[in-house]
Coordinates of C-alpha atoms in Angstrom, one line a residue:
M550 CA -31.4 47.3 16.0
D551 CA -35.0 48.1 15.0
H552 CA -37.1 50.9 13.6
N553 CA -36.8 52.7 17.0
W554 CA -33.1 52.3 17.3
K555 CA -31.4 55.4 18.6
P556 CA -27.9 56.3 17.6
Y557 CA -25.3 57.0 20.2
R558 CA -25.2 60.7 20.9
P559 CA -22.7 62.5 23.2
R560 CA -24.3 64.8 25.7
V561 CA -22.6 67.9 24.3
I562 CA -24.0 67.1 20.8
A563 CA -27.4 66.4 22.3
L564 CA -27.4 69.8 23.9
I565 CA -26.3 71.5 20.7
N566 CA -29.1 69.8 18.9
A567 CA -31.7 70.9 21.5
I568 CA -30.5 74.5 21.1
G569 CA -30.5 74.1 17.3
R570 CA -34.1 73.0 17.3
L571 CA -35.1 76.0 19.3
L572 CA -33.3 78.3 16.9
S573 CA -34.9 76.6 13.9
L574 CA -38.3 77.5 15.3
L575 CA -37.1 81.1 14.9
G576 CA -36.1 80.4 11.3
L577 CA -32.4 80.2 12.2
R578 CA -30.7 77.1 10.8
S579 CA -27.8 76.1 8.6
S580 CA -28.6 76.8 5.0
L581 CA -28.2 74.2 2.3
N582 CA -29.1 76.6 -0.5
E583 CA -26.7 76.3 -3.5
D584 CA -26.1 80.1 -3.7
S585 CA -25.3 80.3 0.1
L586 CA -22.9 77.3 -0.2
S587 CA -21.1 78.8 -3.2
A588 CA -20.8 82.3 -1.6
A589 CA -19.4 80.8 1.5
A590 CA -16.7 78.9 -0.5
R591 CA -15.7 82.0 -2.3
R592 CA -15.5 84.0 0.9
K593 CA -13.4 81.4 2.5
T594 CA -10.9 81.2 -0.4
G595 CA -11.0 84.7 -1.9
L596 CA -11.3 82.8 -5.2
T597 CA -14.2 83.1 -7.7
N598 CA -13.5 80.8 -10.6
F599 CA -14.9 77.2 -10.4
G600 CA -13.9 76.5 -14.0
D601 CA -16.4 74.0 -15.5
E602 CA -19.6 74.6 -13.6
S603 CA -21.4 71.5 -14.8
F604 CA -21.2 70.2 -11.2
R605 CA -24.0 72.7 -10.2
E606 CA -26.9 70.4 -11.0
A607 CA -25.4 67.7 -8.8
L608 CA -24.9 70.2 -6.0
R609 CA -28.5 71.4 -6.3
V610 CA -29.9 67.8 -6.3
L611 CA -27.8 66.7 -3.4
A612 CA -28.4 69.8 -1.3
A613 CA -32.2 69.5 -1.9
S614 CA -32.2 65.8 -1.0
A615 CA -30.2 66.3 2.2
D616 CA -32.5 69.2 3.1
N617 CA -35.8 67.5 2.5
E618 CA -35.1 63.8 3.0
A619 CA -32.1 63.2 5.3
R620 CA -33.8 64.0 8.5
L621 CA -30.7 65.8 9.7
H622 CA -30.4 66.9 13.3
P623 CA -29.1 70.5 13.7
F624 CA -25.5 69.5 14.3
G625 CA -25.6 67.0 11.4
R626 CA -27.0 69.8 9.2
W627 CA -24.2 72.1 10.2
V628 CA -21.6 69.3 9.4
I629 CA -23.2 68.6 6.0
R630 CA -23.3 72.3 5.1
N631 CA -19.6 72.6 6.0
R632 CA -18.7 69.5 4.1
L633 CA -20.4 70.8 0.9
I634 CA -18.6 74.1 1.4
G635 CA -15.4 72.2 1.8
I636 CA -16.0 70.4 -1.5
L637 CA -16.6 73.7 -3.3
V638 CA -13.5 75.2 -1.6
V639 CA -11.4 72.4 -3.0
R640 CA -12.9 72.8 -6.5
L641 CA -11.9 76.5 -6.4
Q642 CA -8.4 75.7 -5.2
V643 CA -7.9 73.0 -7.8
Q644 CA -8.9 75.5 -10.6
D645 CA -6.5 78.1 -9.1
L646 CA -3.7 75.6 -8.8
L647 CA -4.1 74.3 -12.4
G648 CA -3.9 77.9 -13.6
K649 CA -0.6 78.5 -11.8
H650 CA 0.9 75.1 -12.6
P651 CA -0.4 73.9 -16.0
E652 CA 2.3 71.1 -15.8
I653 CA 0.1 69.3 -13.4
A654 CA -2.2 68.3 -16.3
E655 CA 0.8 66.6 -17.9
Q656 CA 1.3 64.1 -15.0
E657 CA 0.8 60.6 -16.3
I658 CA -1.4 58.3 -14.2
A659 CA 0.1 54.9 -15.2
A660 CA -2.4 52.0 -15.3
P661 CA -3.5 51.8 -11.6
L662 CA -4.3 48.7 -9.6
V663 CA -7.9 49.0 -8.5
I664 CA -9.4 46.9 -5.7
A665 CA -13.1 46.7 -6.3
G666 CA -14.9 44.1 -4.3
L667 CA -18.1 44.5 -2.2
Q668 CA -17.8 46.0 1.2
R669 CA -16.4 43.7 4.0
T670 CA -14.7 41.3 1.6
G671 CA -11.1 42.0 2.8
T672 CA -10.6 45.1 0.6
T673 CA -9.2 47.2 3.4
M674 CA -6.7 44.6 4.4
L675 CA -5.6 44.0 0.8
H676 CA -5.4 47.7 0.2
R677 CA -3.1 48.3 3.1
L678 CA -0.9 45.4 2.2
L679 CA -0.4 46.6 -1.4
A680 CA 0.0 50.2 -0.3
A681 CA 2.9 49.2 1.9
D682 CA 5.1 48.6 -1.2
P683 CA 7.4 51.6 -1.6
N684 CA 6.8 51.4 -5.3
L685 CA 3.1 51.7 -5.1
R686 CA 1.1 54.9 -4.1
A687 CA -2.2 55.0 -2.2
L688 CA -4.4 57.9 -1.4
L689 CA -3.9 58.6 2.3
S690 CA -6.7 59.8 4.6
W691 CA -5.2 63.2 5.2
E692 CA -4.8 63.7 1.4
A693 CA -8.5 62.7 0.9
I694 CA -9.6 65.3 3.4
N695 CA -7.6 68.0 1.6
P696 CA -5.8 67.2 -1.6
I697 CA -4.5 70.8 -2.0
P698 CA -1.0 71.7 -0.7
S699 CA -1.1 73.8 2.4
P700 CA 0.5 77.3 2.2
K701 CA 1.6 76.7 5.8
A702 CA 3.7 73.7 4.9
K703 CA 7.4 73.9 5.7
A704 CA 10.2 71.7 4.4
G705 CA 11.3 69.1 6.8
E706 CA 8.1 69.4 9.0
P707 CA 4.9 67.3 9.0
D708 CA 2.3 68.5 6.5
P709 CA -0.3 70.7 8.4
R710 CA -3.0 68.7 6.7
I711 CA -2.0 65.6 8.8
K712 CA -2.9 67.5 12.0
A713 CA -6.2 68.5 10.5
A714 CA -6.9 64.9 9.6
V715 CA -6.0 63.7 13.1
I716 CA -8.5 66.2 14.5
A717 CA -11.2 64.9 12.1
E718 CA -10.3 61.3 13.2
K719 CA -10.7 62.2 16.9
G720 CA -14.0 63.9 16.0
L721 CA -15.4 60.8 14.4
A722 CA -14.3 58.7 17.4
Y723 CA -16.1 61.1 19.7
L724 CA -19.3 61.1 17.6
A725 CA -19.4 57.4 16.9
P726 CA -16.9 55.4 19.1
D727 CA -18.1 52.0 17.8
F728 CA -17.4 53.0 14.2
F729 CA -13.7 52.2 14.3
A730 CA -14.3 48.6 15.2
I731 CA -16.3 48.3 11.9
H732 CA -14.0 50.3 9.6
P733 CA -10.7 51.9 10.8
V734 CA -10.3 55.6 9.9
E735 CA -6.7 56.7 10.5
A736 CA -5.2 60.0 9.4
D737 CA -2.0 58.5 7.9
A738 CA -3.5 55.3 6.5
P739 CA -4.6 54.4 3.0
E740 CA -8.2 55.5 2.3
E741 CA -10.9 54.9 -0.3
D742 CA -10.7 57.1 -3.4
V743 CA -14.5 57.4 -3.4
L744 CA -13.7 60.4 -1.2
L745 CA -12.0 62.0 -4.2
L746 CA -15.0 61.2 -6.4
E747 CA -17.1 63.1 -3.9
Y748 CA -15.4 66.3 -5.0
A749 CA -17.2 65.8 -8.3
L750 CA -20.4 65.7 -6.3
L751 CA -21.1 62.4 -8.2
S752 CA -20.3 59.6 -5.7
Q753 CA -21.8 57.0 -3.4
V754 CA -20.6 58.9 -0.3
P755 CA -23.9 60.8 0.3
E756 CA -25.9 57.5 0.0
A757 CA -23.6 55.8 2.4
T758 CA -23.9 58.4 5.1
L759 CA -27.3 60.1 4.6
W760 CA -30.9 59.0 3.7
V761 CA -31.0 60.7 0.3
P762 CA -33.0 58.5 -2.1
G763 CA -33.8 61.4 -4.4
Y764 CA -30.2 62.0 -5.0
G765 CA -29.6 58.3 -5.4
R766 CA -32.2 58.0 -8.1
W767 CA -30.9 61.0 -9.9
L768 CA -27.3 59.7 -9.6
A769 CA -28.2 56.4 -11.1
Q770 CA -29.2 58.1 -14.4
Q771 CA -26.0 60.2 -14.7
D772 CA -22.9 59.7 -17.0
M773 CA -20.1 59.2 -14.5
T774 CA -17.4 60.1 -16.9
P775 CA -17.0 63.7 -15.5
A776 CA -16.6 62.2 -12.0
Y777 CA -13.8 59.8 -13.1
E778 CA -12.1 62.6 -15.1
Y779 CA -12.1 64.7 -12.0
L780 CA -10.7 61.8 -10.0
R781 CA -7.8 61.6 -12.5
T782 CA -7.3 65.4 -12.1
L783 CA -7.1 65.0 -8.4
L784 CA -4.7 62.1 -8.7
Q785 CA -2.5 64.3 -10.9
V786 CA -2.6 67.1 -8.3
L787 CA -1.6 64.6 -5.6
Q788 CA 1.1 62.9 -7.7
W789 CA 2.6 66.4 -8.5
Q790 CA 3.0 66.9 -4.8
R791 CA 4.3 63.4 -3.9
G792 CA 5.3 61.2 -6.9
A793 CA 3.9 57.8 -7.8
Q794 CA 5.2 55.1 -10.0
R795 CA 1.8 53.4 -9.9
W796 CA -1.3 54.0 -7.9
V797 CA -3.3 51.4 -6.0
L798 CA -6.9 52.5 -5.7
K799 CA -9.7 50.9 -3.7
T800 CA -13.4 51.4 -3.3
P801 CA -16.5 49.1 -3.7
A802 CA -18.1 52.0 -5.5
H803 CA -16.0 51.3 -8.6
L804 CA -18.0 48.1 -9.2
E805 CA -20.9 50.2 -10.5
H806 CA -18.8 52.0 -13.1
L807 CA -15.9 49.8 -14.1
D808 CA -16.6 50.6 -17.8
V809 CA -16.0 54.3 -17.2
L810 CA -13.0 53.6 -15.0
L811 CA -11.3 51.6 -17.8
R812 CA -12.0 54.3 -20.3
V813 CA -10.5 57.0 -18.1
F814 CA -7.6 54.9 -16.9
P815 CA -6.6 52.6 -19.8
G816 CA -4.8 49.5 -18.8
A817 CA -6.1 49.6 -15.2
K818 CA -5.9 46.2 -13.4
I819 CA -9.0 45.3 -11.5
I820 CA -8.8 43.1 -8.4
Q821 CA -12.3 41.9 -7.5
T822 CA -12.6 40.4 -4.0
H823 CA -15.4 38.0 -3.0
R824 CA -17.0 36.7 0.2
D825 CA -20.3 35.1 1.2
P826 CA -22.8 38.0 0.8
V827 CA -24.8 36.8 3.8
R828 CA -21.8 37.5 6.0
T829 CA -20.9 40.8 4.3
T830 CA -24.4 42.2 4.2
G831 CA -24.9 42.1 8.0
S832 CA -21.6 43.7 8.7
F833 CA -22.0 46.5 6.1
S834 CA -25.6 47.2 7.2
S835 CA -24.2 47.7 10.7
M836 CA -21.6 50.1 9.4
L837 CA -24.2 52.1 7.5
A838 CA -26.5 52.4 10.5
H839 CA -23.7 53.8 12.6
G840 CA -22.6 56.2 9.9
F841 CA -26.1 57.5 9.3
G842 CA -26.4 57.9 13.1
V843 CA -23.7 60.6 13.1
F844 CA -26.0 63.0 11.2
S845 CA -29.6 62.0 12.1
D846 CA -31.6 60.9 15.1
A847 CA -34.2 59.2 12.9
V848 CA -32.3 56.2 11.5
D849 CA -34.2 53.2 10.1
P850 CA -31.6 50.4 9.9
A851 CA -33.9 48.0 8.0
Q852 CA -34.7 50.7 5.4
I853 CA -31.1 51.5 4.8
A854 CA -30.1 47.8 4.7
R855 CA -32.7 47.0 2.1
L856 CA -31.7 49.9 -0.1
W857 CA -28.1 48.8 -0.1
L858 CA -28.9 45.1 -0.6
D859 CA -30.6 46.0 -3.8
K860 CA -27.8 48.4 -4.8
N861 CA -25.0 46.0 -4.1
A862 CA -26.7 43.2 -6.0
A863 CA -27.0 45.5 -9.0
M864 CA -23.4 46.6 -8.7
V865 CA -22.0 43.1 -9.0
Q866 CA -24.2 42.4 -12.0
R867 CA -22.9 45.5 -13.7
A868 CA -19.4 44.5 -13.0
R869 CA -20.0 41.1 -14.7
V870 CA -21.1 42.9 -17.9
V871 CA -17.8 44.8 -17.9
R872 CA -15.8 41.6 -17.2
R873 CA -17.2 40.0 -20.3
Q874 CA -16.0 43.0 -22.3
H875 CA -12.5 43.2 -20.7
P876 CA -11.7 39.8 -19.3
D877 CA -7.9 40.4 -19.2
A878 CA -8.4 43.4 -16.9
F879 CA -9.6 41.3 -14.0
I880 CA -8.3 39.0 -11.3
D881 CA -10.3 37.4 -8.5
V882 CA -9.3 37.1 -4.8
T883 CA -11.5 35.4 -2.3
Y884 CA -11.7 36.6 1.3
Y885 CA -10.9 33.0 2.4
D886 CA -7.7 32.7 0.3
L887 CA -6.6 36.2 1.5
M888 CA -7.1 35.3 5.2
A889 CA -5.4 31.9 4.8
D890 CA -2.3 33.2 3.0
P891 CA -2.2 36.9 2.3
M892 CA 1.2 36.9 0.6
A893 CA 0.3 34.1 -1.8
Q894 CA -2.5 36.3 -3.0
V895 CA -0.2 39.3 -3.3
E896 CA 2.1 37.2 -5.4
R897 CA -0.8 36.3 -7.7
I898 CA -1.7 40.0 -8.1
Y899 CA 1.8 41.1 -8.8
A900 CA 2.2 38.4 -11.5
F901 CA -1.2 39.5 -13.0
A902 CA -0.1 43.2 -13.0
G903 CA 3.4 42.5 -14.3
L904 CA 5.0 43.9 -11.1
E905 CA 8.1 42.8 -9.3
L906 CA 7.6 41.9 -5.6
S907 CA 10.8 43.1 -4.0
D908 CA 12.3 42.0 -0.6
A909 CA 11.7 45.6 0.6
A910 CA 8.0 45.3 -0.4
R911 CA 7.6 42.0 1.4
A912 CA 9.2 43.4 4.6
A913 CA 6.9 46.4 4.5
M914 CA 3.8 44.3 3.9
H915 CA 4.8 42.1 6.9
A916 CA 5.1 45.2 9.1
S917 CA 1.7 46.4 7.8
R918 CA 0.1 43.1 8.8
Q919 CA 1.5 43.5 12.3
R920 CA 0.2 47.0 12.6
N921 CA -3.3 46.3 11.3
R922 CA -4.4 43.2 13.2
K923 CA -8.0 42.1 13.3
D924 CA -10.1 43.6 16.1
K925 CA -7.5 46.4 16.7
Y926 CA -10.3 48.7 17.7
G927 CA -12.5 46.1 19.3
R928 CA -14.9 43.4 18.2
H929 CA -17.7 44.3 15.8
S930 CA -20.8 42.4 16.6
Y931 CA -24.0 42.4 14.6
R932 CA -26.9 40.2 13.5
L933 CA -28.4 40.1 10.0
Q934 CA -32.0 40.0 11.4
D935 CA -31.4 43.3 13.2
F936 CA -31.8 44.8 9.7
G937 CA -35.0 43.1 8.7
L938 CA -33.1 40.7 6.5
S939 CA -32.6 36.9 6.5
P940 CA -30.1 34.6 4.9
E941 CA -32.8 33.5 2.5
I942 CA -33.4 37.1 1.3
V943 CA -29.7 37.7 0.7
H944 CA -29.1 34.3 -1.0
E945 CA -31.9 35.1 -3.4
K946 CA -30.5 38.5 -4.3
F947 CA -27.0 37.2 -4.9
A948 CA -27.8 33.7 -6.3
D949 CA -26.3 34.4 -9.8
Y950 CA -23.3 36.2 -8.3
R951 CA -22.6 33.3 -5.9
E952 CA -22.9 30.7 -8.5
F953 CA -20.8 32.5 -11.1
F954 CA -17.9 32.9 -8.7
A955 CA -18.4 29.7 -6.8
I956 CA -18.6 31.5 -3.5
P957 CA -19.1 29.1 -0.5
V958 CA -21.7 29.5 2.1
E959 CA -20.1 30.3 5.4
T960 CA -21.0 28.3 8.5
P961 CA -23.6 30.2 10.5
Q962 CA -22.3 31.5 13.8
E963 CA -22.4 34.6 16.0
E964 CA -21.6 37.3 13.4
S965 CA -18.6 39.6 13.7
A966 CA -16.5 41.3 11.1

């Protein structure tokens, strides 16, 4: 990859973009105006009450950043408009649901297990293992796409939201066929709860999919308490629909705000995963470039990689500060130990969290490992230098982190996830 790298673009989407550019010359293009987005969400739902409207500043900043900085192609612009409308639709529906069922707010979210390691450190594998336990509850991809119960749902039949998620999964595979080899996205599989934070309009999701540095700078100055409180509300909504003894959450984004997470979810147990940052940085940079390429023709892989290199280095430093304040809330799992003997690490985690590892859970975890084998969707190949980085640059950024956690240097080889 280089500064002139061109993302994969299906012919149909390229044609849509060509037509869209002609229409934009006539002043016809998808609006990212806050009022237009809000009006569309109200029309779609027939609802008007957003409840607490403090989210509006975040909406304005994000929409303006996407509009002015993200270099969206016409189809990407249409997708982002509809995603923002979808977020507002869910906020309207949540407010309506809470009004009709105030008992939802009484749902207790018992101290969750939270997997919070940097990207590409084995978090997805570990998440799917733990989520296989019948006594643990993970966010599923179809729930993340729409956490609100469907009025079309019928007892004894599959939830209609699953079908919608399958369509979205196929859509992503069409737009970016190589993406699944990097990070599997499956409608009925556990998914990152950063997608729930997105409904607060305070999350890393936009920065991980669009070039929105203005939004990123603004977000770095915000108190994330409202976002985590809204995450708790959405978990209550989901738990009210399908019960949970204990949640297992997962997203690297939590590393940046573990202090807030522990305030909103007292007693949470944090599982921090670790791997040589030189190996993870190249893989994650490749993932970012492919993700950005869904929405824009003007993707600069090196620019994106450098932004996230700095961001990730700052995240692990922030996490260390919180660890000093809450040492009993953390357990460390290395990628190397996880790959060598996954169940041994699961046993450590269960002992740490005070959980019983039942025979049923062991059997379910074994089945999960068989279903989710490495390279299930093909081999992910990448090179660190494709992103304007070198091992020396990454070593320097993460020197303190590597020393503190005694993370080994992996043997250089052809890089693949």
